[in-house]
C-alpha atoms as one frame of an Amber mdcrd trajectory, in Angstrom:
protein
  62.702 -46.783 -77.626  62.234 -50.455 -77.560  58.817 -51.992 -75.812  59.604
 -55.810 -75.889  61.187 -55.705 -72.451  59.503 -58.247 -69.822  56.858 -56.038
 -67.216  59.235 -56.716 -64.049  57.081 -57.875 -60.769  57.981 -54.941 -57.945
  59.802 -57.539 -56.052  62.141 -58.298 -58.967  62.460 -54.806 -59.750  63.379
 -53.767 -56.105  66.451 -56.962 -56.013  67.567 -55.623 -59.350  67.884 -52.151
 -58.012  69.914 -53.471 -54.815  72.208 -55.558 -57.144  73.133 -52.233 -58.827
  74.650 -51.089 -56.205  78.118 -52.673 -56.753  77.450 -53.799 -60.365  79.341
 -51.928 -63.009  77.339 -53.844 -66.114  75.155 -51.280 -68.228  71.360 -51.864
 -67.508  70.053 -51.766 -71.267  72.294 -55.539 -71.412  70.687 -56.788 -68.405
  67.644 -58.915 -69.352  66.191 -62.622 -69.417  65.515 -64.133 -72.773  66.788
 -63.717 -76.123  65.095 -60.900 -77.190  66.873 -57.428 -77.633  67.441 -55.638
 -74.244  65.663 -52.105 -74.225  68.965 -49.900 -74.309  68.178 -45.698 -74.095
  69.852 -44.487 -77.945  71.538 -41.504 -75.780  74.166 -43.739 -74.747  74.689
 -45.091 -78.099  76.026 -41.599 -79.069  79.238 -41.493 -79.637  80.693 -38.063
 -78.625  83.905 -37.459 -78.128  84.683 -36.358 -74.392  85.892 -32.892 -73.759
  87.324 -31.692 -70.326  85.849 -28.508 -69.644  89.260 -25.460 -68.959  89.518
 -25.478 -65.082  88.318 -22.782 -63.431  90.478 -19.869 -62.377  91.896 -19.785
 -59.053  93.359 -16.559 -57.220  96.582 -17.773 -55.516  96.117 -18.065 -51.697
  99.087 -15.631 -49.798 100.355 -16.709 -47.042  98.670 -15.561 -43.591 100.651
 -12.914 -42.281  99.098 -11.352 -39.090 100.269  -8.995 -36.595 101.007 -10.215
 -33.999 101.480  -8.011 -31.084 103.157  -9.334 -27.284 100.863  -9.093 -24.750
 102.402  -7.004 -22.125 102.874  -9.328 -18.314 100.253  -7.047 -16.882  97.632
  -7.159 -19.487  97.190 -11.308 -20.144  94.582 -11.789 -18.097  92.489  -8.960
 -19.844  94.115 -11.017 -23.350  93.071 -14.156 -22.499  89.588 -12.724 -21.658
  88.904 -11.256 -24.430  90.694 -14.495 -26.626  87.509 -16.281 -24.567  84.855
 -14.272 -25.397  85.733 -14.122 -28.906  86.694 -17.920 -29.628  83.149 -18.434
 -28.051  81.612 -16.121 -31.119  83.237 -17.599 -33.629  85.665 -14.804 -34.286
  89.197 -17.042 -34.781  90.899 -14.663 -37.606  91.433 -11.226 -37.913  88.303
  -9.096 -39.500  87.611  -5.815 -40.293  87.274  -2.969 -37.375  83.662  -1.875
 -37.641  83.195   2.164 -38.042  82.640   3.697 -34.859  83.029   7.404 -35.228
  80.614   9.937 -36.457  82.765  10.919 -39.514  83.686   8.536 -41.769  87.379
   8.340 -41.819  89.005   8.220 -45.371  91.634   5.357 -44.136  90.290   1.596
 -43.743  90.295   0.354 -40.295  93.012  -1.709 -38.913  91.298  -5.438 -38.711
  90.475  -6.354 -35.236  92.769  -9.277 -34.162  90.638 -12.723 -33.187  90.969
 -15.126 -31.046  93.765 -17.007 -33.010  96.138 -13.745 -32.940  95.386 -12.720
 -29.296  96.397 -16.231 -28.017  99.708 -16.125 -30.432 100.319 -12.442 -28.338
  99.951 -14.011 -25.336 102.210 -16.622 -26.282 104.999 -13.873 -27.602 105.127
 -13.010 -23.935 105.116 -16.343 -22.503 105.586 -19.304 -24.585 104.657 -21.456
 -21.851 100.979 -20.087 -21.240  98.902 -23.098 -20.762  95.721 -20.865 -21.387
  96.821 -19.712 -24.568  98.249 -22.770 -25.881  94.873 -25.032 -25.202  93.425
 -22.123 -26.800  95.640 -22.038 -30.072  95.171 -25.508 -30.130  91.057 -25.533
 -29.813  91.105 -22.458 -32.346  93.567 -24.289 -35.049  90.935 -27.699 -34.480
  88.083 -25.711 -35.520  89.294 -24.073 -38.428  90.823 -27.869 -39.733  87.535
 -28.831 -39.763  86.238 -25.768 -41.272  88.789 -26.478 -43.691  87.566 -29.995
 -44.103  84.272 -28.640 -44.845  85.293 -26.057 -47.477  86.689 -28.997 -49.240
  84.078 -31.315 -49.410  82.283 -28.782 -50.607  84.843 -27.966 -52.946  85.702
 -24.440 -51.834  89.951 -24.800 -52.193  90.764 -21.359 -51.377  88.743 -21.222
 -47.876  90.382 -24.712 -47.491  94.123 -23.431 -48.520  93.607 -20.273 -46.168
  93.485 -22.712 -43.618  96.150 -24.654 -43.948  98.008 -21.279 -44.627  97.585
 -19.971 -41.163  97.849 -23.938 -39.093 101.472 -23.328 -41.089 102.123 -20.268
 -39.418 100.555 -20.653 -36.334 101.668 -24.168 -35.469 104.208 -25.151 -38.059
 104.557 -28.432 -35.995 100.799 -29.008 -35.804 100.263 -33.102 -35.407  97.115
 -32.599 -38.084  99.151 -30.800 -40.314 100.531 -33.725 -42.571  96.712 -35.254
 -42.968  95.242 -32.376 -43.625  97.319 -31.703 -46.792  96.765 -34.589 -47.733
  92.823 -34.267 -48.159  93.457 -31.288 -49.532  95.398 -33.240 -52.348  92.601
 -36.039 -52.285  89.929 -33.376 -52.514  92.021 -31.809 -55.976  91.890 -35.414
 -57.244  88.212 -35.592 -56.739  87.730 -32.132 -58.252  89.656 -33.512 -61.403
  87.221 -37.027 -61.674  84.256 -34.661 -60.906  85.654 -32.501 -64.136  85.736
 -36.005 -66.038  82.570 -37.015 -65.177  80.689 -33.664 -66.288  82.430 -34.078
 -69.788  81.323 -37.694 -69.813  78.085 -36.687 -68.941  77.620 -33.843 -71.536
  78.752 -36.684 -74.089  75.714 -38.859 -73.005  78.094 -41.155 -71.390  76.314
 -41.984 -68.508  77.257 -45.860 -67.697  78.742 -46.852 -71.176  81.950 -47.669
 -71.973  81.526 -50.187 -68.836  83.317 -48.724 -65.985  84.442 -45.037 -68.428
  80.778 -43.582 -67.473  79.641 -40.688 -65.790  78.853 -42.420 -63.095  81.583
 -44.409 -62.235  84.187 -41.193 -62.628  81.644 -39.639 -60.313  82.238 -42.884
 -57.694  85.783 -42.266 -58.046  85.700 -38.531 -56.939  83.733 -40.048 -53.942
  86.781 -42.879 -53.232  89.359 -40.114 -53.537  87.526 -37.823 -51.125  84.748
 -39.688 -49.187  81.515 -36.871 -49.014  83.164 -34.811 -51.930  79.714 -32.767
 -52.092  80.069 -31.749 -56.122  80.143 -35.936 -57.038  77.216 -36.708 -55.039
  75.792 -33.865 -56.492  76.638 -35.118 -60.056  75.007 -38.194 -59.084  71.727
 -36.606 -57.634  71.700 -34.821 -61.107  72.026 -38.139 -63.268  69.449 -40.300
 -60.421  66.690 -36.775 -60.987  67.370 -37.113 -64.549  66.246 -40.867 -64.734
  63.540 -40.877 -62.928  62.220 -37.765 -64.463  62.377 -39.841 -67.757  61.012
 -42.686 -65.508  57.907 -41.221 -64.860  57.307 -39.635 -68.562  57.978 -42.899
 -69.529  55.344 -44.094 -67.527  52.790 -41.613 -67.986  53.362 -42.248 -71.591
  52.941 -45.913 -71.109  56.040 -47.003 -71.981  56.911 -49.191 -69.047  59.871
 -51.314 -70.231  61.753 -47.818 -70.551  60.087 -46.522 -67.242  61.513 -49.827
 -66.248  64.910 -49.451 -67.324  65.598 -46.008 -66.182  64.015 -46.932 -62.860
  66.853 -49.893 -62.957  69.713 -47.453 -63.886  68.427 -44.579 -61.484  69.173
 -47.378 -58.784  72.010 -48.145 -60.053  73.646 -44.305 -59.312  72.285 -43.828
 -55.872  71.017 -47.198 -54.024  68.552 -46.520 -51.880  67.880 -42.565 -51.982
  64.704 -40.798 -50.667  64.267 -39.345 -54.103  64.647 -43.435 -55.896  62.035
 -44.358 -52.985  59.605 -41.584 -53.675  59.400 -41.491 -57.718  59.220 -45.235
 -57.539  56.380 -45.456 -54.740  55.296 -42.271 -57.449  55.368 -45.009 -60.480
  53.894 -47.596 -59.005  50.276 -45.651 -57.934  50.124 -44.256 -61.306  50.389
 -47.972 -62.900  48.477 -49.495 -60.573  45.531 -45.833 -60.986  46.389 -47.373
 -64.632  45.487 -50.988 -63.956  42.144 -50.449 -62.121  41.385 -48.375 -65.163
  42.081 -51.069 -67.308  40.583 -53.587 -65.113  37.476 -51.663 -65.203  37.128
 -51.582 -68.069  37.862 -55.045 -69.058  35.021 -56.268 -66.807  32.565 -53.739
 -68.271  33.504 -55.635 -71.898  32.729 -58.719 -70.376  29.554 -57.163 -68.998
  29.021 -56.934 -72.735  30.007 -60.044 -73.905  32.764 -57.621 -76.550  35.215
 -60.410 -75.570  38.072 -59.291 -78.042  37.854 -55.834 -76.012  38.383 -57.501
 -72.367  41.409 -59.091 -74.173  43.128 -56.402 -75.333  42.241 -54.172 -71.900
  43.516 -57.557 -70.126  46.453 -57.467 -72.414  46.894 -53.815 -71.742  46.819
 -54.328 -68.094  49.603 -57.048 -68.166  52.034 -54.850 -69.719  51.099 -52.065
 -66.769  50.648 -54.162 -63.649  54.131 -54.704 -61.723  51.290 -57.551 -59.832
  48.809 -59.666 -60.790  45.765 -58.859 -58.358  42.630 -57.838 -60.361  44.583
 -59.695 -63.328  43.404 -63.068 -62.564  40.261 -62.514 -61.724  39.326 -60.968
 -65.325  41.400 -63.597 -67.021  39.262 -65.567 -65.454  36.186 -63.883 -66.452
  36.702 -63.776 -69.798  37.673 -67.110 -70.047  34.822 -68.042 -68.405  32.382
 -65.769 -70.947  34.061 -67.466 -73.732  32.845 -70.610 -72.827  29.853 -70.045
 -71.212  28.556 -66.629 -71.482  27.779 -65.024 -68.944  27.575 -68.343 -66.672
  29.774 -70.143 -65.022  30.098 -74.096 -64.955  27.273 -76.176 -62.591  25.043
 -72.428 -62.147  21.349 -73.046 -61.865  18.975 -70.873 -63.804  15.711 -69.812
 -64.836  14.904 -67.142 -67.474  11.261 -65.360 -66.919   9.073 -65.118 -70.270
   7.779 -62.268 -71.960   4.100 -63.548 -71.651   4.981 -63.942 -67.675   6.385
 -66.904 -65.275  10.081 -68.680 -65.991  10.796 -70.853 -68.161  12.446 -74.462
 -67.409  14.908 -74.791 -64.449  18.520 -74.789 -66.577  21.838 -75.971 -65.320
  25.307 -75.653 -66.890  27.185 -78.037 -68.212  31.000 -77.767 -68.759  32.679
 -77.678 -71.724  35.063 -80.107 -72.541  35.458 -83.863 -74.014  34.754 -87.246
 -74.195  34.552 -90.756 -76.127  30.852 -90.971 -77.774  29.543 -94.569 -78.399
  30.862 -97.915 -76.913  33.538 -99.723 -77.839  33.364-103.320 -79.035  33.864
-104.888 -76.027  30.741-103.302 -74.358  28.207-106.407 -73.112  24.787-105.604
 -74.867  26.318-102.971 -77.464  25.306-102.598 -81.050  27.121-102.071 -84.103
  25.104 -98.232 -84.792  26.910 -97.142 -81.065  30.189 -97.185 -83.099  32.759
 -96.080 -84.272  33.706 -94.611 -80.937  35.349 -91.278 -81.079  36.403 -88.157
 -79.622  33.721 -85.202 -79.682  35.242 -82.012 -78.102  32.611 -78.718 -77.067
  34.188 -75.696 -77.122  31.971 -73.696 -75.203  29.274 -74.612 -72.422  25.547
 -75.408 -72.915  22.561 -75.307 -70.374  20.304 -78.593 -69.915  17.096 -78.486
 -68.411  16.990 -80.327 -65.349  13.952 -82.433 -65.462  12.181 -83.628 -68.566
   9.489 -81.151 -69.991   6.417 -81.176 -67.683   3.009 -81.542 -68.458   2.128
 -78.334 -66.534   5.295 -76.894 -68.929   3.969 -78.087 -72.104   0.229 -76.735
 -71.258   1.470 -73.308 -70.465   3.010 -73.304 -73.793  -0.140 -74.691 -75.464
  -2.516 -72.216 -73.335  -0.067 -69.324 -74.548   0.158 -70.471 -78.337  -3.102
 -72.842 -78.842  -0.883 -75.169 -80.146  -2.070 -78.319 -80.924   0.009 -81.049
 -81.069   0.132 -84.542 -83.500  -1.834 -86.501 -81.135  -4.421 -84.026 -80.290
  -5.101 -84.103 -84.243  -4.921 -87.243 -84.859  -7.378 -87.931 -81.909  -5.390
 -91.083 -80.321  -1.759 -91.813 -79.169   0.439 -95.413 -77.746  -0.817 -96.162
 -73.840   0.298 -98.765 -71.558  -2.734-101.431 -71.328  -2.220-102.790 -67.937
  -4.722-105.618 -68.172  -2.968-107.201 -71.176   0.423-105.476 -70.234   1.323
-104.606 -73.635   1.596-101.025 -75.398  -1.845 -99.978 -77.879  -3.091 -97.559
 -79.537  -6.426 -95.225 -77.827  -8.276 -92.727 -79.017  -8.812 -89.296 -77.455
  -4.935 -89.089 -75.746  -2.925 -87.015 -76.023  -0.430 -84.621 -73.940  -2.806
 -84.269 -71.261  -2.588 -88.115 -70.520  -0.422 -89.867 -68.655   1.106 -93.745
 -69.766  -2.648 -95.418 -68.661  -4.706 -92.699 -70.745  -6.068 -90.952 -67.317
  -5.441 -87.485 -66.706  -1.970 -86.494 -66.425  -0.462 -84.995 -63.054   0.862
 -81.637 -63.830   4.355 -82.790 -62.328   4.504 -85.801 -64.701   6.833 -85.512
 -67.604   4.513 -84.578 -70.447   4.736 -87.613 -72.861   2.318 -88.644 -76.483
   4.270 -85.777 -77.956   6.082 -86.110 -81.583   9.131 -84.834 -82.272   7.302
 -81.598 -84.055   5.649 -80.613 -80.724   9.138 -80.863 -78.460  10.546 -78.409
 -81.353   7.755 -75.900 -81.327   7.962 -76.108 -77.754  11.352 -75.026 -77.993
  10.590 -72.319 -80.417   8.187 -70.909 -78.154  10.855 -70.601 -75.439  13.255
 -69.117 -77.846  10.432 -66.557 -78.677   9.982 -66.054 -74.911  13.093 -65.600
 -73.761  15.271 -64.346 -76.862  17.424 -66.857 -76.090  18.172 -69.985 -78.477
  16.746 -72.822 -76.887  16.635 -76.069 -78.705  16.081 -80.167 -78.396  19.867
 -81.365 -77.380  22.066 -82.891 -79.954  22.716 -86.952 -79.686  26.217 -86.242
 -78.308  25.418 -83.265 -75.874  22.637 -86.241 -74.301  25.324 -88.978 -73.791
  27.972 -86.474 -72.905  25.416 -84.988 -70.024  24.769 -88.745 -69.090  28.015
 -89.656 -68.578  28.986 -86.536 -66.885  32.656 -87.468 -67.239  32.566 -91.400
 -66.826  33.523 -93.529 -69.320  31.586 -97.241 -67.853  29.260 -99.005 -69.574
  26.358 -96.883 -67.319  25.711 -93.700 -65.987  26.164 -95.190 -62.212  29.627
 -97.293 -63.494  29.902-101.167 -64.693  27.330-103.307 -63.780  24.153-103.832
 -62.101  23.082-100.881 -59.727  23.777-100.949 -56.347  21.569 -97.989 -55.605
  18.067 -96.673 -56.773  19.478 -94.618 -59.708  16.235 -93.419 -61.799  12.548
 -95.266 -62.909  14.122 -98.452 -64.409  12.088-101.607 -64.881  13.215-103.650
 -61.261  11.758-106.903 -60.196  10.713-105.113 -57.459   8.547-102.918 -59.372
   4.865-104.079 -60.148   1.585-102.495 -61.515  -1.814-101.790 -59.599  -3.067
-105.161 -60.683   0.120-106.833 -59.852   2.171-107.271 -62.680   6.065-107.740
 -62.815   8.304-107.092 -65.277   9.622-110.043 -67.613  12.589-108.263 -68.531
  13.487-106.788 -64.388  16.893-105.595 -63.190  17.509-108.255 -60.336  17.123
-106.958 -56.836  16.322-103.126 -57.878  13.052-101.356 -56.894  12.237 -97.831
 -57.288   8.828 -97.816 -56.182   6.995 -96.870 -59.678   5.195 -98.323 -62.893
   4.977 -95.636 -65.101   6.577 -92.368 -65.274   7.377 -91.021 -61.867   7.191
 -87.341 -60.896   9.954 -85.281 -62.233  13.013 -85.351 -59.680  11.690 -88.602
 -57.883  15.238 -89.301 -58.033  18.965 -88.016 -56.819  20.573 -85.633 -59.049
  23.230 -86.806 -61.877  26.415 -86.119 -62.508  26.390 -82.390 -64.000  23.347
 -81.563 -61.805  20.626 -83.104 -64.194  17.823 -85.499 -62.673  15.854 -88.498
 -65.490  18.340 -88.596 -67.900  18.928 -92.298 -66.211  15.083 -93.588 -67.087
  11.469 -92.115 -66.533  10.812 -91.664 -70.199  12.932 -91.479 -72.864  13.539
 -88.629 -74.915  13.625 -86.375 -78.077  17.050 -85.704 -79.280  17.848 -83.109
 -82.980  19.850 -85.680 -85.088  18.101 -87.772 -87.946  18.950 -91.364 -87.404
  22.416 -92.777 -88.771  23.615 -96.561 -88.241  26.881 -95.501 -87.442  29.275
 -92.775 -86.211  31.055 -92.541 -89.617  31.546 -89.201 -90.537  29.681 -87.753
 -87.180  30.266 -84.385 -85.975  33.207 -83.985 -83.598  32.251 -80.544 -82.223
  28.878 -81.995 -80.473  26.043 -80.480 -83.368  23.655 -82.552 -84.343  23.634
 -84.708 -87.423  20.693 -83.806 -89.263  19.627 -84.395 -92.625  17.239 -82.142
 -94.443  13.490 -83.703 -94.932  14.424 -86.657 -92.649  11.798 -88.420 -90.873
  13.578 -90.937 -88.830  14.825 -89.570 -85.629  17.378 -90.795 -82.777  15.868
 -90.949 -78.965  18.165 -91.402 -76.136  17.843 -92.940 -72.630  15.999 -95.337
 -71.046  12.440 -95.297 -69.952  10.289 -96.660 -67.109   9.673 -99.540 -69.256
  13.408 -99.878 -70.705  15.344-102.782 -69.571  19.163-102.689 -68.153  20.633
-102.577 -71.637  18.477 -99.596 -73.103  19.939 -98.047 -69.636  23.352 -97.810
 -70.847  24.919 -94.360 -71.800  25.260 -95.292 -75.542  22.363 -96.837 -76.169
  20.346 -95.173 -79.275  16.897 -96.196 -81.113  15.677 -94.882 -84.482  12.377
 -93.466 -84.218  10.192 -92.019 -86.494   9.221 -88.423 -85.694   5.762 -88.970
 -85.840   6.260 -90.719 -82.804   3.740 -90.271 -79.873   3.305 -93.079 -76.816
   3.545 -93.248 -73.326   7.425 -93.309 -72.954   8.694 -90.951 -74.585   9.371
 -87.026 -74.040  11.640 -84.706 -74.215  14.089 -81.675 -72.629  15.530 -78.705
 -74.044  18.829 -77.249 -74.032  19.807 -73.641 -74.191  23.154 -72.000 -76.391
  25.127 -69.866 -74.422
C-alpha cells in the first residue's frame, strides 16, 4: 500500500468521518494535494459479481385450526382459561404434553391457545366483547412478532403470521401494512443478497454508489432495522478497523488512516468505530512518546541526524503535535548551539580544579561587518562592508581575561610570558603623560607599573600569551576555546545594531564603558587632550572588570577598558574576507588586528568597526584579551 498520504490531525480525522456519513465518494480519492491518494488494491479487483442461489424455503400452509363453539354455559370457564393463557404467551395451538404413565403410540391432539379459545367463544356469540378485545390483543402481538421475525429475516415465522391474522380476522385494519413489510422485508433480503456478492468481489465502496455498502443501505431504506444489512455492515466496519489497527501496529498510518476513514464511512458513529479509534490513537501516541524519547536521548548525545529521523518518525505517527515541538526545538537548538541555548551563562570547572572564565552565548545569525563610506571618522581598511552570516552559536567570555585568571594559568603551567622574558613592557608615565617603556613589568602590573589588582584585566601580554592561555583552557576543559575572530568581536559589539557605536549614533548620553571623558583625570590631575565632551566614568586606567552595565548579548568591556587580542593577521581591507565569521589568518604572520577601544582610546577608536594593526609582539598597558569557546 501507498505511504505518501498526509498524517491527519484527530480533529480532521473525526470531521472526515462525520462527512462520510451521507457521502457516497470512495475514500482512497479523497485527499489534499496532488499526490496519489492511498487507495486499498482490493477494490481495484475486478471480479465479476455473482448472486449467491437463494435459499430454499418450505411453503407456509395456511393456518387451519379447530375451532370448537364454546357451549353458553361454559364461556366464562373459556374466557378464563383464554386469560390465563394469553398472559403466558401461549396465542397458537401447541402440542398436548404427555400426561399418562404409558406412552401412548398416537401424538397428542395440540392444546388450543388463547387465539383459538377466543375464536370458540366467538362461534357461540359473535358479539362477545371479551373475546373480541381478546382476538384483537392476541392478533397485535403476533403482528409484531411477525414484524420481528422479519427484521430479522425469519419469512416463514413472519408468513405464519400473516397466515392466521387472514383467517382469524380477514378484515384486520393492520392487515394491508403488514403485507406490505413483508414485501419490503423480501426486497431487503434481495439487496442484502447483492451486497454479499459485491462484497465477496471486493466491492466494498467502488463502482461509486454499486458497493457493498451502499446495496447494504438500500436493504436498510427498503426495510428500516432489516437486522442481516446492519449486520453486513458491522461485518465490513470490523473488517476495517481490524486492518486499521494492523495497519497501525505495523506503522503504516496513512492506510490505518484510510480504513479508519472508510470504517466511518459504513457505520457513523458506532461503539465499535469509537473504541478501535480511541484503540489507535493510544497505541500512536505509546508510539510517539517512544519516539520522543528517544529523540531527546539523541540530542542528549549531540547524534543530531538520529533526533531527526526519530523527530521525522514521530511526525508521521503523531495525529498532534505536543512533545513534537518541543524536540524540534531542541534539536534545532543543538544544531546551533550545542547543548546551550541563546543568552545562557556558563562556567566549565578545570581538570586541575576551580572554573574557568564566566561564558555567555551569543546567537547565531547575521550582520554587515565594517562601515560604510559615509561613517564620520571611518577608514578605508573598515571596508568593503559586507554580509558575514554564523551558522551556529559561540560563547564569549564576559569580562576581559583577569589578572587573577591569567596567574592561575601561569601558577598551573609556569608559563612565562614575552614580557616576563624580555624583563620590561609599555606603562602609562603619569608625570609626563605619555606611554614608555620599563623594565621589570610584566602581567603582574597594572597600566602605572605597580602591582596589579587581581580583578584588573590582565594587560603587558603579547598575542602568544592570550593563545597559550587559551590552550591551557582547551586542555582544561576539553573544550575548544580560542581568541575570537575579528568578525565574531564586532558582531558581539554590535549585538544587532547597525550605528556608528555600540550605544547608537553619536556622542553618549550615558556612562557606557572606561572611555577617555573630560571628566576623567589622573592622581596628579591630568585631563585628557583628546576627551569625549561631558562624559565621566570615574577612572584613569583600566577599571575593574564589570565596572560597567552589561552589553547587548550579555558581555561587559567590549565598549573600552583595554583593548583586545583578536585571531586574524592584519589585512587593509575586507576583500576576499571570510563570510562565515573565521578568522583571516595567514600562516607565519606577525602583524595582528586588535579590536575595541581602551581607557585611553578616544571617541573614534570607540566605534564598532574600528580596527588597528598590531604587531604580535605587542605588550603595554592597554591592551588584553578574551576568549571565546566553539560550541
Amino acid at each position: 500500500m501507498t505511504t505518501n498520504a498526509r498524517i491527519l490531525p484527530v480533529g480532521l480525522l473525526a470531521a472526515l468521518l462525520v462527512a462520510g456519513c451521507g457521502g457516497g465518494d470512495d475514500a482512497g480519492q479523497a485527499g489534499p494535494g496532488p499526490a496519489a491518494a492511498s487507495v486499498d488494491p482490493e477494490e481495484l479487483v475486478q471480479t465479476e459479481v455473482v448472486l449467491a442461489p437463494r435459499a430454499s424455503e418450505a411453503e407456509v400452509p395456511p393456518w387451519t385450526p379447530v375451532i370448537e363453539a364454546i357451549p353458553a354455559n361454559g364461556l366464562r370457564k373459556a374466557l378464563s382459561r383464554a386469560g390465563a393463557l394469553e398472559k403466558e404467551g401461549r396465542w397458537l395451538a401447541a402440542p398436548a404434553e404427555a400426561t399418562g404413565e404409558v406412552e401412548s403410540s398416537e401424538p397428542a391432539p395440540p392444546e388450543p391457545g388463547a387465539l383459538e379459545i377466543y375464536l370458540g367463544v366467538l362461534a357461540a356469540d359473535a358479539t362477545q366483547a371479551d373475546a373480541l378485545e381478546g382476538v384483537a390483543r392476541v392478533l397485535a402481538a403476533l403482528e409484531a412478532q411477525g414484524r420481528a421475525a422479519l427484521a430479522e429475516g425469519r419469512f416463514a415465522d413472519a408468513e405464519q403470521v400473516e397466515r392466521v391474522i387472514v383467517r382469524a380476522q380477514p378484515a384486520n385494519e393492520a392487515l394491508a401494512a403488514y403485507r406490505e413489510a413483508l414485501r419490503a422485508a423480501r426486497r431487503a433480503q434481495e439487496k442484502v443478497r447483492l451486497a454479499e456478492a459485491r462484497e465477496a468481489a471486493n466491492r466494498i465502496f467502488r463502482p461509486e454508489g454499486q458497493g457493498a455498502v451502499a446495496a447494504y443501505r438500500e436493504a436498510l431504506s427498503e426495510f428500516a432495522g432489516y437486522l442481516p444489512a446492519q449486520d453486513g455492515l458491522a461485518r465490513l466496519q470490523a473488517r476495517h478497523l481490524d486492518r486499521a489497527l494492523a495497519a497501525a501496529q505495523e506503522g503504516r498510518y496513512p492506510d490505518s488512516e484510510r480504513l479508519q476513514a472508510e470504517a466511518g464511512r459504513i457505520l457513523p458513529g458506532s461503539a465499535a468505530l469509537q473504541d478501535m479509534l480511541a484503540r489507535i490513537v493510544e497505541l500512536r501516541q505509546a508510539r510517539t512518546e517512544t519516539l520522543l524519547a528517544q529523540g531527546h536521548a539523541a540530542v542528549d548525545a549531540l547524534d543530531l541526524e538520529l533526533a531527526g529521523r526519530r523527530l521525522a518518525e514521530a511526525e508521521q505517527v503523531s495525529l498532534q503535535a505536543q512533545g513534537l515541538d518541543a524536540l524540534r526545538e531542541r534539536i534545532e537548538l543543538a544544531r546551533h548551539y550545542g547543548h546551550f541555548r541563546p543568552g545562557q551563562v556558563f562556567r566549565e570547572p578545570l581538570a586541575g580544579g576551580g572554573e574557568g572564565p564566566e561564558m555567555v552565548v551569543l546567537p547565531h545569525g547575521s550582520f554587515l561587518m565594517g562601515s560604510p563610506e559615509d561613517e564620520r571618522g571611518r577608514a578605508e581598511n573598515e571596508g568593503p562592508r559586507h554580509e558575514v552570516a554564523f551558522g551556529r552559536g559561540f560563547a564569549m567570555a564576559r569580562n576581559e581575561a583577569t589578572v587573577a585568571d591569567f596567574r592561575a594559568f601561569v601558577e598551573a603551567t609556569g608559563h612565562r610570558s614575552l614580557a616576563t622574558r624580555r624583563g620590561r613592557s609599555t606603562v602609562y608615565d603619569e608625570r609626563g603623560g605619555v606611554m614608555g617603556e620599563h623594565s621589570r613589568v610584566d602581567w603582574r602590573r597594572d597600566y602605572a607599573g605597580s602591582p596589579a589588582a587581581p580583578n584588573l584585566p590582565v594587560v603587558h601580554v603579547a598575542f602568544e600569551d592570550a593563545q597559550a592561555y587559551a590552550a591551557w583552557l582547551s586542555a582544561q576543559t576539553g573544550q575548544r576555546y580560542r581568541l575570537p575572530s575579528e568578525a565574531e568581536f564586532e558582531y558581539a559589539m554590535r549585538a544587532g545594531r547597525q550605528e556608528a557605536w555600540p550605544w547608537g549614533d553619536g556622542l553618549p548620553t550615558r556612562v557606557v564603558g572606561n572611555l577617555t571623558g573630560d571628566g576623567d583625570q589622573s592622581r596628579i590631575k591630568r585631563r585628557w587632550s583628546n576627551a569625549i565632551p561631558g562624559y565621566s566614568d570615574g577612572h584613569w586606567g583600566p577599571a575593574p572588570v564589570r565596572s560597567f552595565p552589561a552589553e547587548g548579548f550579555g558581555t561587559f568591556d567590549l565598549v573600552g577598558n583595554v583593548s583586545e587580542w583578536v585571531l586574524d593577521c592584519w589585512h587593509d581591507s575586507y576583500r576576499r574576507a571570510p563570510r562565515d565569521g573565521s578568522a583571516w589568518v595567514n600562516p607565519g604572520c606577525t602583524e595582528r588586528v586588535v579590536r575595541g577601544a581602551s581607557w585611553a582610546s578616544s571617541i573614534d577608536r570607540a566605534r564598532s568597526a574600528y580596527r588597528q594593526s598590531t604587531p604580535a609582539d605587542t605588550t603595554n598597558a592597554r591592551l588584553g584579551f578574551r576568549v571565546v569557546r566553539e560550541l
